[in-house]
Structure formats: C-alpha cells, structure tokens
XYZ file of C-alpha atoms in Angstrom:
753
model
C 230.288 88.551 108.857
C 228.772 90.191 105.675
C 226.390 92.888 106.718
C 224.154 92.075 103.937
C 223.170 88.818 106.008
C 221.941 90.882 108.813
C 220.716 94.049 107.681
C 217.495 93.760 105.480
C 216.044 96.890 104.106
C 212.666 97.911 105.308
C 209.861 97.994 102.559
C 207.715 100.275 104.870
C 206.208 102.919 102.658
C 206.846 106.650 102.687
C 203.662 108.046 102.709
C 204.953 111.070 100.688
C 208.214 112.700 101.406
C 209.256 111.555 104.596
C 212.625 111.723 102.432
C 212.775 115.321 103.441
C 212.608 114.332 107.049
C 211.457 117.570 108.464
C 213.932 119.546 106.353
C 212.778 123.084 106.161
C 212.153 125.275 103.373
C 213.056 128.777 102.464
C 211.746 132.244 102.113
C 213.168 135.777 101.802
C 216.945 135.900 102.503
C 217.884 138.382 105.034
C 221.620 139.113 104.601
C 223.532 139.276 108.063
C 227.177 140.080 107.115
C 229.686 139.291 109.862
C 233.513 139.773 109.413
C 235.388 136.987 110.589
C 239.150 135.978 110.646
C 240.628 134.834 107.298
C 238.954 131.536 106.123
C 240.569 128.357 105.188
C 243.148 126.319 107.156
C 246.304 127.218 105.258
C 247.665 129.043 108.234
C 247.671 125.877 110.474
C 248.089 122.186 110.041
C 244.921 119.864 110.618
C 244.264 119.215 114.278
C 244.603 115.772 115.554
C 245.644 114.285 119.003
C 248.533 111.880 119.535
C 245.970 109.327 120.391
C 244.218 109.796 117.210
C 247.502 109.502 115.258
C 248.578 106.443 117.046
C 244.924 104.794 116.236
C 245.417 105.704 112.700
C 248.830 104.144 112.511
C 247.384 101.030 113.973
C 244.898 100.724 111.386
C 247.318 101.650 108.616
C 249.169 98.669 109.657
C 246.445 96.495 108.425
C 246.138 97.874 104.970
C 248.591 97.495 101.864
C 248.471 99.554 98.876
C 249.940 98.329 95.715
C 250.253 100.520 92.659
C 250.369 98.872 89.324
C 252.314 100.011 86.250
C 249.348 102.237 85.330
C 249.228 103.876 88.694
C 245.873 102.025 89.865
C 245.845 101.348 93.446
C 245.024 97.749 94.550
C 244.126 98.277 98.330
C 243.981 95.206 100.729
C 242.655 95.506 104.199
C 242.041 93.051 107.017
C 238.541 94.156 107.301
C 236.161 96.075 105.232
C 236.767 99.163 107.555
C 240.457 98.678 106.924
C 239.884 98.552 103.196
C 237.823 101.785 103.210
C 240.487 103.456 105.215
C 243.025 102.352 102.572
C 240.894 103.227 99.791
C 240.183 106.826 100.908
C 243.804 107.402 101.527
C 244.990 106.282 98.192
C 242.302 108.606 96.559
C 243.767 111.553 98.569
C 247.225 110.714 97.360
C 245.903 110.756 93.853
C 243.623 113.903 93.982
C 242.814 115.392 97.366
C 241.663 118.583 95.800
C 238.859 116.832 93.902
C 237.786 114.918 97.232
C 237.466 118.214 99.152
C 235.729 119.912 96.380
C 233.075 117.251 96.129
C 232.418 117.647 99.784
C 232.435 121.390 99.773
C 229.639 120.884 97.290
C 227.745 118.290 98.940
C 227.881 119.772 102.542
C 226.919 123.247 101.058
C 230.217 124.974 101.735
C 231.713 125.720 98.747
C 231.312 129.453 99.146
C 233.727 129.396 101.787
C 236.382 128.528 99.172
C 235.039 129.969 96.185
C 233.377 133.267 97.433
C 230.006 134.710 97.564
C 229.137 133.843 94.071
C 228.644 130.160 95.100
C 226.258 131.125 97.842
C 223.136 130.106 96.014
C 224.508 126.577 95.087
C 225.404 126.157 98.832
C 221.705 127.325 99.735
C 220.301 124.958 97.436
C 222.137 122.010 98.967
C 221.526 123.158 102.555
C 217.791 123.100 102.085
C 217.983 119.462 101.829
C 221.319 118.678 103.653
C 221.260 119.615 107.339
C 224.618 118.660 109.091
C 222.814 118.276 112.520
C 220.274 115.807 111.002
C 223.274 113.964 109.365
C 224.809 113.725 112.658
C 221.707 112.143 114.035
C 221.426 109.687 111.279
C 224.921 108.800 111.671
C 224.350 108.048 115.368
C 221.297 105.706 114.273
C 223.106 104.096 111.440
C 223.869 100.293 111.461
C 226.942 99.557 113.547
C 228.983 98.115 110.486
C 228.175 101.162 108.324
C 229.399 103.462 111.311
C 232.515 101.496 111.014
C 233.164 102.364 107.612
C 232.360 106.128 107.979
C 234.715 106.338 110.798
C 237.365 104.507 108.713
C 236.671 106.792 105.798
C 237.140 109.969 108.064
C 240.301 108.217 109.680
C 241.888 107.595 106.297
C 241.443 111.418 105.064
C 242.536 112.653 108.440
C 245.581 110.338 108.488
C 246.612 111.429 104.862
C 246.370 115.146 105.906
C 248.550 114.323 109.064
C 251.149 112.692 107.145
C 250.978 115.135 104.314
C 251.481 118.559 105.819
C 252.387 120.077 102.646
C 248.804 119.661 101.387
C 246.863 122.592 102.365
C 243.180 122.151 102.143
C 241.124 125.208 100.820
C 238.599 124.607 103.733
C 238.097 121.165 105.199
C 241.152 120.496 107.427
C 239.130 117.736 109.341
C 236.861 115.051 108.209
C 233.877 113.816 110.211
C 232.244 110.261 110.016
C 228.749 111.633 109.379
C 230.017 113.489 106.163
C 229.720 110.604 103.684
C 225.960 110.786 104.377
C 225.989 114.143 102.430
C 227.394 112.383 99.523
C 225.876 108.811 99.315
C 225.268 108.442 95.785
C 227.846 108.498 93.137
C 226.153 109.799 89.879
C 227.167 113.197 87.825
C 224.590 115.669 88.444
C 222.192 114.615 91.137
C 218.555 115.323 91.640
C 219.118 118.528 93.411
C 220.755 120.183 90.198
C 217.214 120.441 88.702
C 216.576 123.351 90.936
C 217.662 126.483 88.953
C 219.887 128.722 90.701
C 218.614 131.804 89.196
C 215.000 131.254 90.468
C 216.201 130.315 93.829
C 218.075 133.592 94.003
C 214.972 135.541 92.727
C 212.972 133.930 95.462
C 215.060 134.687 98.432
C 216.272 138.170 97.324
C 212.733 139.240 96.123
C 214.121 140.517 92.890
C 213.585 139.396 89.294
C 216.589 137.058 87.967
C 216.226 135.766 84.376
C 216.675 132.110 83.769
C 219.865 131.298 81.948
C 220.133 129.785 78.416
C 221.485 126.866 80.250
C 218.656 126.456 82.491
C 216.091 126.763 79.777
C 217.812 123.962 78.136
C 218.910 125.984 74.869
C 222.500 125.627 74.945
C 224.267 122.918 72.740
C 226.030 120.903 75.461
C 227.191 117.483 75.832
C 224.506 115.217 77.393
C 225.040 114.114 81.118
C 224.963 110.212 81.174
C 226.353 107.018 80.046
C 225.978 103.935 77.859
C 225.608 100.385 79.435
C 225.395 96.978 77.686
C 224.679 93.507 79.068
C 225.155 90.678 76.651
C 223.787 87.063 77.613
C 225.861 83.899 77.320
C 223.750 82.727 74.188
C 225.158 86.000 72.159
C 228.839 85.396 72.989
C 231.150 83.257 71.400
C 232.283 81.691 74.811
C 229.157 81.375 76.489
C 230.050 83.855 79.033
C 228.094 87.000 79.870
C 229.661 90.366 78.943
C 229.017 93.940 80.302
C 230.044 97.344 78.923
C 230.789 99.952 81.473
C 230.906 103.291 79.611
C 230.144 106.473 81.790
C 230.102 109.792 80.233
C 231.108 112.319 82.952
C 233.083 115.297 83.242
C 236.810 114.091 82.897
C 238.826 112.769 85.894
C 235.479 112.515 88.015
C 236.415 109.229 89.320
C 239.276 107.095 90.676
C 239.940 103.749 89.273
C 240.651 101.257 92.202
C 240.784 97.760 93.259
C 239.437 97.066 96.904
C 239.723 93.953 98.701
C 239.226 92.878 102.349
C 239.278 89.750 104.403
C 235.510 90.001 105.057
C 234.588 89.215 101.348
C 235.150 92.629 99.818
C 236.974 92.297 96.324
C 235.677 94.994 93.923
C 237.254 96.758 90.848
C 235.906 99.917 89.217
C 235.432 103.572 89.362
C 234.695 105.478 92.842
C 233.584 109.087 92.623
C 236.197 111.067 94.461
C 235.643 111.160 98.212
C 233.303 108.075 98.263
C 234.134 104.756 99.788
C 232.407 102.274 97.328
C 232.852 101.419 93.719
C 230.113 103.042 91.818
C 230.355 101.459 88.492
C 232.380 98.118 88.383
C 232.298 94.472 89.042
C 233.524 91.811 91.535
C 234.276 88.264 90.739
C 230.695 87.445 90.395
C 228.666 90.456 89.381
C 229.047 93.751 87.437
C 226.833 96.843 87.170
C 226.898 99.824 85.040
C 224.826 102.903 85.887
C 223.235 105.277 83.344
C 221.559 108.676 84.259
C 217.973 107.734 84.008
C 214.849 109.853 82.540
C 212.387 108.758 84.869
C 210.298 111.530 86.831
C 210.756 111.010 90.379
C 211.459 114.601 91.325
C 208.364 116.595 91.528
C 207.429 120.291 91.968
C 204.157 121.219 93.973
C 202.623 124.599 93.351
C 201.449 125.891 96.883
C 198.957 128.459 97.590
C 200.281 130.547 100.470
C 198.179 132.593 102.762
C 199.266 135.255 104.999
C 197.438 135.836 108.227
C 196.863 139.181 109.907
C 199.769 138.337 112.290
C 202.002 137.800 109.454
C 202.157 134.003 109.739
C 202.135 132.165 106.528
C 200.107 129.038 105.676
C 199.349 126.957 102.789
C 196.228 125.244 101.420
C 195.854 121.661 101.470
C 192.390 120.137 100.917
C 190.051 122.165 102.711
C 192.334 123.349 105.551
C 195.067 125.740 106.037
C 198.660 124.403 107.181
C 201.443 126.342 108.735
C 204.509 126.898 106.479
C 207.655 125.661 108.173
C 210.381 128.235 108.655
C 213.926 127.896 109.222
C 217.114 130.098 109.318
C 220.062 128.663 107.352
C 223.219 130.584 107.741
C 225.924 130.260 105.175
C 229.522 131.328 105.379
C 231.571 132.537 102.282
C 235.021 133.680 101.532
C 235.579 137.630 101.079
C 237.549 139.228 98.369
C 240.357 139.795 100.835
C 240.519 136.388 102.322
C 238.393 137.022 104.955
C 235.099 135.291 105.985
C 231.580 136.561 106.215
C 227.928 135.149 106.760
C 224.715 135.485 105.357
C 221.559 134.225 106.877
C 218.432 133.168 105.094
C 214.916 132.548 106.525
C 213.624 129.602 104.693
C 210.060 128.063 103.881
C 208.849 124.598 103.455
C 205.652 122.583 102.932
C 205.253 118.960 103.761
C 206.082 118.497 100.193
C 209.503 119.838 100.539
C 211.522 123.143 100.674
C 210.329 126.207 98.613
C 212.911 126.848 95.906
C 211.053 129.568 93.640
C 207.802 131.318 92.637
C 205.818 130.894 89.671
C 202.639 132.406 88.533
C 201.859 133.630 92.108
C 202.412 130.098 93.578
C 205.516 128.990 95.891
C 207.205 125.914 94.441
C 208.057 123.264 96.898
C 210.472 120.680 95.594
C 210.365 116.846 96.315
C 213.147 114.441 95.821
C 214.723 111.605 97.672
C 216.596 112.137 100.748
C 217.483 108.907 102.354
C 221.083 109.137 102.804
C 221.515 106.171 105.272
C 219.711 103.791 103.055
C 221.413 105.144 99.839
C 224.737 104.723 101.352
C 224.159 101.136 102.366
C 222.791 100.416 99.095
C 225.913 101.648 97.338
C 228.400 99.674 99.536
C 226.450 96.343 99.792
C 225.949 96.012 95.936
C 229.680 95.650 95.637
C 229.602 92.481 97.548
C 226.727 90.787 95.647
C 227.177 87.586 94.176
C 224.309 86.956 91.758
C 221.122 88.784 90.403
C 218.878 87.735 93.458
C 221.434 89.213 95.809
C 221.826 92.348 93.717
C 218.029 92.817 93.841
C 217.731 92.070 97.516
C 220.324 95.253 98.129
C 218.012 96.954 95.670
C 215.313 96.621 98.289
C 216.575 99.517 99.920
C 214.944 101.761 97.180
C 217.631 104.486 97.531
C 218.707 104.937 94.220
C 216.705 107.709 92.456
C 218.791 108.869 89.589
C 220.253 105.930 87.719
C 219.320 102.928 85.558
C 221.508 99.995 85.956
C 222.629 97.415 83.564
C 223.674 94.227 85.374
C 225.606 90.939 84.556
C 226.764 87.979 86.495
C 228.806 84.822 86.311
C 225.709 82.755 86.255
C 224.959 84.169 82.975
C 222.064 86.375 84.169
C 221.972 90.143 82.413
C 219.306 92.683 83.365
C 218.078 96.294 82.931
C 216.934 97.898 85.986
C 215.397 101.536 86.686
C 215.719 103.551 89.692
C 214.082 102.027 92.748
C 213.055 105.141 94.371
C 209.716 105.585 92.366
C 206.879 107.261 94.164
C 203.452 106.057 93.130
C 201.272 108.839 91.928
C 198.073 109.251 90.020
C 198.844 109.227 86.348
C 196.175 111.643 85.487
C 198.430 114.441 86.814
C 201.459 115.576 84.552
C 204.254 115.783 86.979
C 206.560 116.947 84.432
C 205.167 120.200 85.310
C 204.276 121.660 88.863
C 201.330 119.953 90.240
C 198.686 121.628 92.554
C 200.186 121.156 95.958
C 196.641 121.833 97.468
C 195.113 118.842 95.926
C 195.916 115.842 98.151
C 195.271 113.595 95.014
C 198.661 114.756 93.811
C 200.561 113.675 96.979
C 203.104 110.811 96.480
C 201.606 107.431 97.820
C 204.575 105.310 98.702
C 206.921 103.678 96.623
C 206.551 101.327 93.676
C 207.330 97.655 94.514
C 210.450 96.462 92.417
C 208.232 94.095 90.325
C 205.943 96.993 89.332
C 209.082 98.958 87.663
C 209.873 98.399 84.065
C 212.802 96.202 83.973
C 214.455 93.559 81.717
C 215.665 90.385 82.960
C 217.268 87.495 80.898
C 215.706 88.746 77.663
C 215.358 86.099 74.970
C 216.953 88.485 72.423
C 220.196 87.890 74.410
C 221.029 91.551 75.113
C 219.976 94.745 76.939
C 221.358 98.223 77.107
C 220.710 101.941 77.887
C 222.026 105.215 76.497
C 220.200 107.374 78.677
C 217.119 107.099 76.498
C 213.658 105.586 77.269
C 213.446 101.966 78.578
C 210.921 101.056 75.837
C 213.801 99.754 73.479
C 216.110 98.309 76.192
C 215.785 94.775 74.833
C 214.401 95.257 71.260
C 211.184 93.155 70.944
C 211.553 92.065 74.683
C 211.444 95.401 76.052
C 208.715 96.705 78.408
C 206.054 98.427 76.650
C 205.005 102.030 77.631
C 201.482 101.445 77.309
C 201.794 99.141 80.427
C 203.090 102.006 82.828
C 202.333 105.463 84.089
C 203.888 108.163 82.006
C 206.143 109.428 84.613
C 208.375 106.481 84.168
C 209.847 108.237 81.329
C 210.569 112.030 80.193
C 213.726 111.370 78.256
C 212.435 109.765 75.020
C 214.968 108.601 72.389
C 218.209 109.923 71.584
C 220.592 108.900 68.663
C 222.851 106.574 70.667
C 219.660 104.465 71.285
C 219.213 103.249 67.477
C 223.031 103.042 67.400
C 223.102 100.630 70.313
C 220.388 98.548 68.715
C 222.223 98.594 65.487
C 225.595 97.112 67.095
C 223.897 94.807 69.341
C 221.920 93.317 66.526
C 224.779 92.759 64.134
C 225.942 89.422 65.672
C 225.260 86.842 68.215
C 229.023 85.775 68.984
C 230.213 88.696 70.841
C 233.696 88.524 72.637
C 235.357 91.291 74.809
C 237.049 92.470 72.092
C 234.230 92.628 69.597
C 232.103 94.508 72.358
C 234.801 96.908 72.723
C 234.713 97.587 68.827
C 230.952 98.095 69.240
C 231.407 100.496 71.839
C 233.765 102.593 69.515
C 231.833 101.900 66.303
C 232.102 105.063 64.144
C 228.664 105.484 62.788
C 226.873 108.570 63.509
C 223.001 108.050 63.582
C 222.068 111.736 63.723
C 223.998 112.725 60.778
C 222.604 109.837 58.964
C 219.103 111.151 59.383
C 219.833 114.833 58.940
C 222.464 115.318 56.212
C 219.969 113.775 53.433
C 217.772 116.852 54.379
C 220.574 119.334 53.658
C 221.548 117.583 50.358
C 217.938 117.399 49.233
C 217.464 121.226 50.127
C 220.613 122.139 47.992
C 219.366 119.644 45.189
C 216.224 121.709 45.257
C 217.791 125.207 44.580
C 217.161 126.869 41.352
C 219.826 126.744 38.771
C 220.886 130.386 39.232
C 220.651 130.671 42.959
C 224.236 131.632 44.059
C 224.095 129.177 47.071
C 224.526 126.034 44.363
C 227.951 127.420 43.545
C 228.923 128.576 46.991
C 228.199 125.294 48.664
C 228.653 122.726 45.829
C 232.015 121.524 47.282
C 230.740 121.116 50.817
C 227.574 119.262 49.645
C 229.585 117.126 47.381
C 231.680 116.005 50.584
C 228.598 115.306 52.691
C 226.877 113.492 49.896
C 229.488 110.997 49.626
C 230.092 110.701 53.295
C 229.465 107.367 55.106
C 228.542 109.119 58.367
C 231.347 107.611 60.145
C 233.858 109.715 62.360
C 237.463 109.597 61.986
C 240.585 111.698 63.096
C 241.319 112.342 59.159
C 237.682 112.846 58.141
C 237.026 116.371 56.760
C 233.196 115.359 56.352
C 233.134 114.877 60.209
C 234.447 118.313 60.684
C 231.831 119.987 58.487
C 229.013 117.978 59.713
C 229.629 118.842 63.322
C 230.186 122.526 62.642
C 226.980 122.514 60.485
C 224.880 120.603 63.178
C 226.130 123.104 65.952
C 225.086 126.097 63.655
C 221.486 124.727 62.935
C 220.977 123.638 66.527
C 221.630 127.133 68.268
C 218.782 129.074 66.596
C 216.280 126.114 66.616
C 216.536 125.236 70.157
C 213.695 127.465 71.755
C 211.483 126.292 68.770
C 212.064 122.710 69.539
C 211.480 123.313 73.114
C 208.445 125.060 72.676
C 207.189 122.281 70.331
C 207.648 119.805 72.875
C 210.109 117.808 70.352
C 213.647 116.483 70.992
C 216.349 118.550 69.175
C 217.021 115.669 66.801
C 213.433 115.265 65.800
C 213.092 118.971 65.466
C 215.897 119.416 63.171
C 214.956 116.309 61.083
C 211.272 117.356 60.784
C 210.945 121.119 61.199
C 213.827 122.726 60.077
C 213.395 124.615 56.761
C 215.666 124.086 53.672
C 216.635 127.750 54.183
C 217.591 127.085 57.785
C 219.520 124.158 56.730
C 221.583 125.741 53.879
C 222.219 129.017 55.923
C 223.681 126.607 58.737
C 226.066 125.124 56.255
C 227.212 128.584 54.938
C 227.977 129.607 58.343
C 229.854 126.235 59.189
C 232.047 126.779 55.883
C 232.796 130.281 57.075
C 233.729 129.138 60.505
C 235.948 126.470 59.368
C 237.663 128.897 56.705
C 237.967 131.748 59.453
C 239.588 129.566 61.955
C 241.428 126.977 60.024
C 242.095 128.396 56.705
C 239.821 126.120 54.806
C 236.578 124.035 55.149
C 238.330 120.750 54.602
C 239.749 120.329 57.977
C 240.542 116.799 59.434
C 238.603 116.289 62.428
C 241.460 115.341 64.427
C 243.045 118.750 63.889
C 240.135 120.237 65.609
C 239.009 117.638 68.329
C 241.676 117.594 70.869
C 242.485 116.121 74.171
C 244.710 118.376 76.479
C 245.703 118.160 80.052
C 247.720 120.969 81.052
C 247.413 120.791 85.069
C 245.483 119.261 87.685
C 243.062 122.171 88.181
C 239.270 121.159 88.343
C 238.763 123.723 85.737
C 241.403 123.620 83.171
C 242.508 126.443 80.983
C 243.207 125.335 77.416
C 245.926 126.786 75.035
C 246.448 126.103 71.177
C 250.067 126.644 71.696
C 250.375 123.669 74.254
C 250.580 119.918 73.305
C 247.442 118.076 72.752
C 246.380 114.819 71.168
C 243.614 114.267 68.389
C 240.451 112.315 69.341
C 238.683 110.794 66.562
C 235.048 110.364 68.168
C 232.200 113.320 68.575
C 229.858 114.323 70.916
C 227.246 111.804 71.896
C 224.573 114.508 70.471
C 225.471 113.029 67.050
C 224.832 109.337 68.010
C 228.528 108.436 68.682
C 228.561 105.740 71.574
C 232.134 106.797 72.356
C 231.529 110.282 73.459
C 233.866 113.246 73.570
C 232.218 116.650 74.715
C 234.460 119.340 73.292
C 233.986 122.974 72.376
C 236.342 126.213 71.664
C 237.413 128.119 74.700
C 238.471 131.906 75.138
C 241.563 132.151 73.044
C 241.369 128.763 71.221
C 240.185 127.668 67.745
C 240.557 124.100 68.581
C 237.960 122.218 70.414
C 238.987 120.759 73.786
C 237.282 117.797 75.613
C 236.105 118.030 79.192
C 233.441 115.373 79.235
C 232.328 111.950 77.727
C 234.018 108.784 77.699
C 235.888 108.757 81.242
C 236.326 105.275 82.808
C 235.575 102.579 80.199
C 235.588 98.801 80.865
C 234.460 95.640 79.323
C 234.098 92.437 81.573
C 233.532 88.858 80.816
C 232.095 86.882 83.381
C 233.559 83.193 82.763
C 234.983 80.578 85.460
C 237.370 83.531 86.201
C 236.338 87.236 85.615
C 238.399 89.100 83.099
C 238.315 92.827 82.275
C 239.636 95.588 80.055
C 239.411 99.287 80.932
C 240.904 102.732 80.228
C 240.711 105.962 81.973
C 240.645 109.506 80.547
C 243.970 110.946 80.965
C 245.477 108.854 84.002
C 245.022 107.699 87.380
C 246.879 110.708 89.103
C 245.704 114.318 89.251
C 249.475 115.396 89.698
C 250.912 116.828 86.608
C 254.383 115.382 87.650
C 253.239 112.080 87.928
C 253.970 109.478 85.010
C 250.263 108.535 85.341
C 248.976 112.017 84.888
C 248.221 111.328 81.291
C 249.716 107.960 80.425
C 246.404 106.632 79.052
C 245.497 109.298 76.638
C 246.614 107.473 73.358
C 244.807 104.144 74.564
C 241.774 106.568 75.517
C 241.608 108.137 72.175
C 242.126 105.046 70.214
C 239.862 102.721 72.066
C 242.659 100.447 73.167
C 241.584 99.140 76.577
C 244.242 97.711 78.728
C 243.914 94.419 80.713
C 242.759 94.895 84.249
C 245.117 93.152 87.001
C 242.246 91.671 89.002
C 243.655 88.505 90.500
C 247.191 88.692 92.210
C 249.004 86.493 89.635
C 247.754 89.032 87.062
C 249.117 91.747 89.298
C 252.484 90.050 89.694
C 254.977 91.598 87.424
C 253.386 94.719 87.218
C 254.037 96.228 90.573
C 255.473 99.723 90.890
C 255.286 100.139 94.432
C 253.710 98.339 97.418
C 253.486 100.190 100.844
C 251.163 101.123 103.780
C 249.393 104.321 104.419
C 251.773 106.974 106.044
C 254.925 105.213 104.358
C-alpha cells in the first residue's frame, strides 16, 4: 500500500524551535586527547554475520539492476524496500567514496578520516545532529520508513560484504538510523551558514579572523540552480515542460531510474548516499529544486549572566533561564594514522546551540531540524501523481532550503518556496542577530502553505527561479513583495533572472528542443549591463591619455561584441578576465553598501576602476597566454583526471573546451572554473551537473546529460563519456520505459553478482 495514503503530516505548530529537540549548545572547548589504536577499517573486513549475509542475499534476489549504454542504473525491486536496497547498492558500485564522505560529513565524523583540521566542521554538525537522538527518532519513525532505512543499510553493507577490495576510510558498517542525518539533498545545507572560524574562536577562547570566503568577498561560483516550468498554453504540442538544471559541484549526484512493484517509478538525480531522487520526475509529476533566498535560519543574541556558583543563565523577558550544557566528544585521525579524541563543553538556549560571540553576546543559531519529516517528504514526493498530491506531501513542512519548480501530466505548473517558514514579527530585521532576551523575537509556529509566496498555473504560461527573488517568478503574474514579510527574500535579483525572463518571453510554442536551446542561450546579461560603462569610460579619456592607445584594441573588441559566450570568442575571455579584476577590489565596498555586486559594479564603480581592471585583464591574458586575444575555449576547460573528490588539475593533461561561463555573468548554463596551483587554464568544478528537460504528454519523454559520466571509476567507459554532450548542450534521450531501454542494455544483474 502506498504510505502516502496512510501517513498524513501533522500541521501542529512548532512554537519556536522544537526543531532542535533539546539539542544542546556549546561553550569553551576542553581538549581531552586520548591515544587510540589506528583508525579506519583498512585492517579488517566489514563485520557481518552469516545470518545477515543470507538475509541480504534473499533481498538481492528480489532486485534487478540494468545498466544502459551510458552506465545509468535502472533498478527494479519487488517492493519499495527492495528498490532502495538496489538503488543504494548501484550507487556504491559507481562511487562508494562519495557516499562515505557524505555520511562522514553529515554524522560529524569527517575528522576521523581527514584529521584534526576537520574538527570544527564536525563540531558544527554535532551541535545539531546527535546520533543517540537519531536512533530514538528511527525507533519512532513510521514502519514503512523504517523498512526503507533498513533496506538502505542492508544494501550498503551487502555491497561491502561482496566487495572486500573496497576499504572504507572510516565507515565499515552502516546503520539504519543514519539516513536521518542526511535527509535533504541540497548542496550546502542551512548549517553551513555557521562560520567555522567563529565557532573555533568561541570554543577555544582565542580570536580567529573571518576568512574572505566567510565574509562573502571572494569571486566564487554561486551555489544554486535554474528551474523552469512551461504550461501547455506555451508549448507547441500542448504538453507541460520542465527544465531541471542544478548548479552543484561536479559529480555530486547519481543519475538513476528506480522502480518497484509498489508504485515507485522515478528517474533523476540522487545525492550520493540518499535513497530518494532529489531532482527528477515520474510518469506524472516532475520537480526541480533551486537554492532559496528565504530567511528561515536565524541568530539570537543572548545576554548571558554567570552566577556566584559559576552557573550560566540567559535573560528571557524579565527572567533568567539556565543555559543548557552538554559535552560533545569527537574523534580525529592523528598524523601517524592513530586516533585521538577531543571533548567540548557546549551551550544552548531554547533558540538553539550557541555558535559564536558578538559584541559581548552569545549567538544562538536556529534552523530546521526535522529529520523524520524531511526524509518522508523527500521520498514521498517521488510517488506523487499531480499537483494536489505533491502539495499534500509538502504539508510535512520539512523543506527549508529549496524552492521548487513543478510540472505534471495534467498540465499544471507551479513555483513553490520552502515550506519550513517560521512566522515572525516583521518589525525585526532577521537578517542580523535579533535580541534573544525579547520574547517578541521568538518564532511563532510555521506559515501555512497558502500564506507563502507561490505561483500556480500563471496566466503568462511559465514560471522559473534562478536562485533569485520570487517577485519576478512569473512576470506580471508573480507574487508582490509588498504583500509579504521581508524575511521571504534576502537574495534579491541576479543576472540569470532577466536572462530567464528574456528566453521564456521569446516564444509561446516551446518544444523540448527549444527549451534545451533556451537553457543554453549564450547571452550574458551582466556584461550587457557592465561593458557599456567601460566603453564610455574609455571614450571619455582625454586625447593625450596613454590609456587611449594602450586599451584601444581591447575596447574595440568589446565595443563590437554581442555579449554572447562561445568557445571561439576572444571577447568572452577578455570580458571574464576584466570582470574578475573589477570584482575583487570592490567586493567589500559593495557589501558595506548593502548592494549586490552586479548593481555596485554597474552603478558605483568609477571610470578609473573600470579602466584599471581592463589593463589588468590584458596583462594577465598576455602573461599567461601570450596575447590578449585568446579564444575562450582555450582557457575554459573540463578535465577529469581521477575519481578523487578534490581533483588535481594539470595543463599538460587532456581536457576539453567548455563554451559557457560562470553563472555570475548571467549564463543560464553555468561552468564555475578558475586557475589552480600550477595551471594557467581555468578548470571547472561546479555549475551545470545533471541537466534534464521533461515533457509531460500522454507518455513522459525526457532528455538528460550528466557532467563527466555515471561512474566515479577512471577505468570505466562511463567515467567521462558524456563530456562532449555536456559541453555542447547535446542532451541524450532518457530510457524511461522498458521498450526504450531495450536495445540499449550493457548488463543486467542482481546485487552481489
């Protein structure tokens, strides 16, 4: 029976952050180092009993994995649990390393593999994730969900049992409660907003400077995605269309097709180690998640008072409440391969764990912590049949970080914001720490789904999101900012927003192919806005100014440019190098002014700054490539040398040109690339990853491409067999139905064979 029919989410309110469920906070770290035996399971095979192995083999007999000619696994199980067993087994075949790494991060155990340098990341995670609490949550989970979690653990353990050559760094056995630590599949969860330097400063009692990255001053590829949904009224054939275009670190997700005899039949991208398709579609519905700019993670400035007996309290209204204390003990790998432990005494208030100090106040951090609800919502959405069904699953209100673009076979389309949205008083500015001693700043339950900004079946025929604000999501049919509290957006606009509107407004007869073309449209809105100011600055130079002669050639090139990227475009190279040179020295000023970088560069950069940056760009290009007229494809490259999570790049090794640019400049197709130590060329590590276009007709049709390939193993033919399609935007047909898969089968087998 479909669990959706029997497990309805409760809409009972969280008064504040029951989400932290008694999770303790932190305080000064007391280091207790104990030398332990060498860490990691490399010296012994994973432990399992003969009875367990027999049970796993019985379940494997109910699973079939079919690899198509791109290496994509099509998993069929008798039950949902069987399908999950096969799904995670297939993931482990393709990249066990990334599965283990994701759980080392989510469980707060990364330092056990990477050493003490990762201890602060682990501590941050363990402030919110307590394994003992998760075990109790698992025991209280719905029976159908426990079956899936058990199947997940069994599938991974069976993989390790049947692949003794695979040596995990730390996790040699997976437990069924562990998926609750990693129940939402986005890149960069809410917890990453806690700066590690300030966490370290608070727990060590010594000053640690914020990094430029934490200050938001570095030029870096935006984390996020593009999603578009087009109604039948704006398609040639009268079928709804959906663009799935996540921008993540490369090789972040596994492309899979997962089917069961209990109604599961879903295709898309699953984050390594998770048993649900995070971005994808079934025969009836499709969903694309984009990182949201909502403000639903808050900081509370606590006034802490220490009593004569040393006990700590914090002010709340006219009373003092005791600060909760808890000891968190973390293990880490030592330089000699041994293991040591470090203990931290931690603090929390009812708002959440204390993560830093500012202006004499302790800062408590509040975020969503509903792992059971989140895992249910993540899995159940993959079995929905229409918008009403999808919205019913959204009633769990356990999506905190992502917007959703939706389309279905009934022709419905929608743009939805995160359902986890605390109700707050709009008179407070929650973009900054609020006064934790004032009860009026507390969260007051969650917004109803109807009260959230959204777009459902808009008259204009399309809706989109590019990690920008919701106020332009459907053109004239968008929600109005004036109708909502200001905490519904802190992202503002970005250059991809106007570009999305531009391509969506260009026609009302979309087909899957023209939607793919729109997703790879070459126009760069940021440079269309910025370059005229540079040209005008040069035009205004006095006749005798030496910069007129020095920069005449570059200015002529940019003056005649159509603002479109291309592998052969020398103007793209010059513009990107100029934009980066202009960005760096003005990042702090833009932050101080409270302006987006693009607005600041367009409106506040001086003529002298614009021209100086152009001179620097010319100098860099000449120094690295022998001249300033360099085709963009000679610089911007895709290279996959090995299966390592952090790859080493090398100009002497093979690579392929990628014509599109960073999303910073308005390109919908995104390639986040930069120079690395020892390289002159730019190599990409993020941006377009899994890209798909789906058409919801009488039978669903889809096209997709994955960065690199389906396998993380360099000796696999599917390690990099999709690179050329990826770079050219040539999406391949998806084999969704058995008759489509027929003729494209490389191997069919059961787990363990």
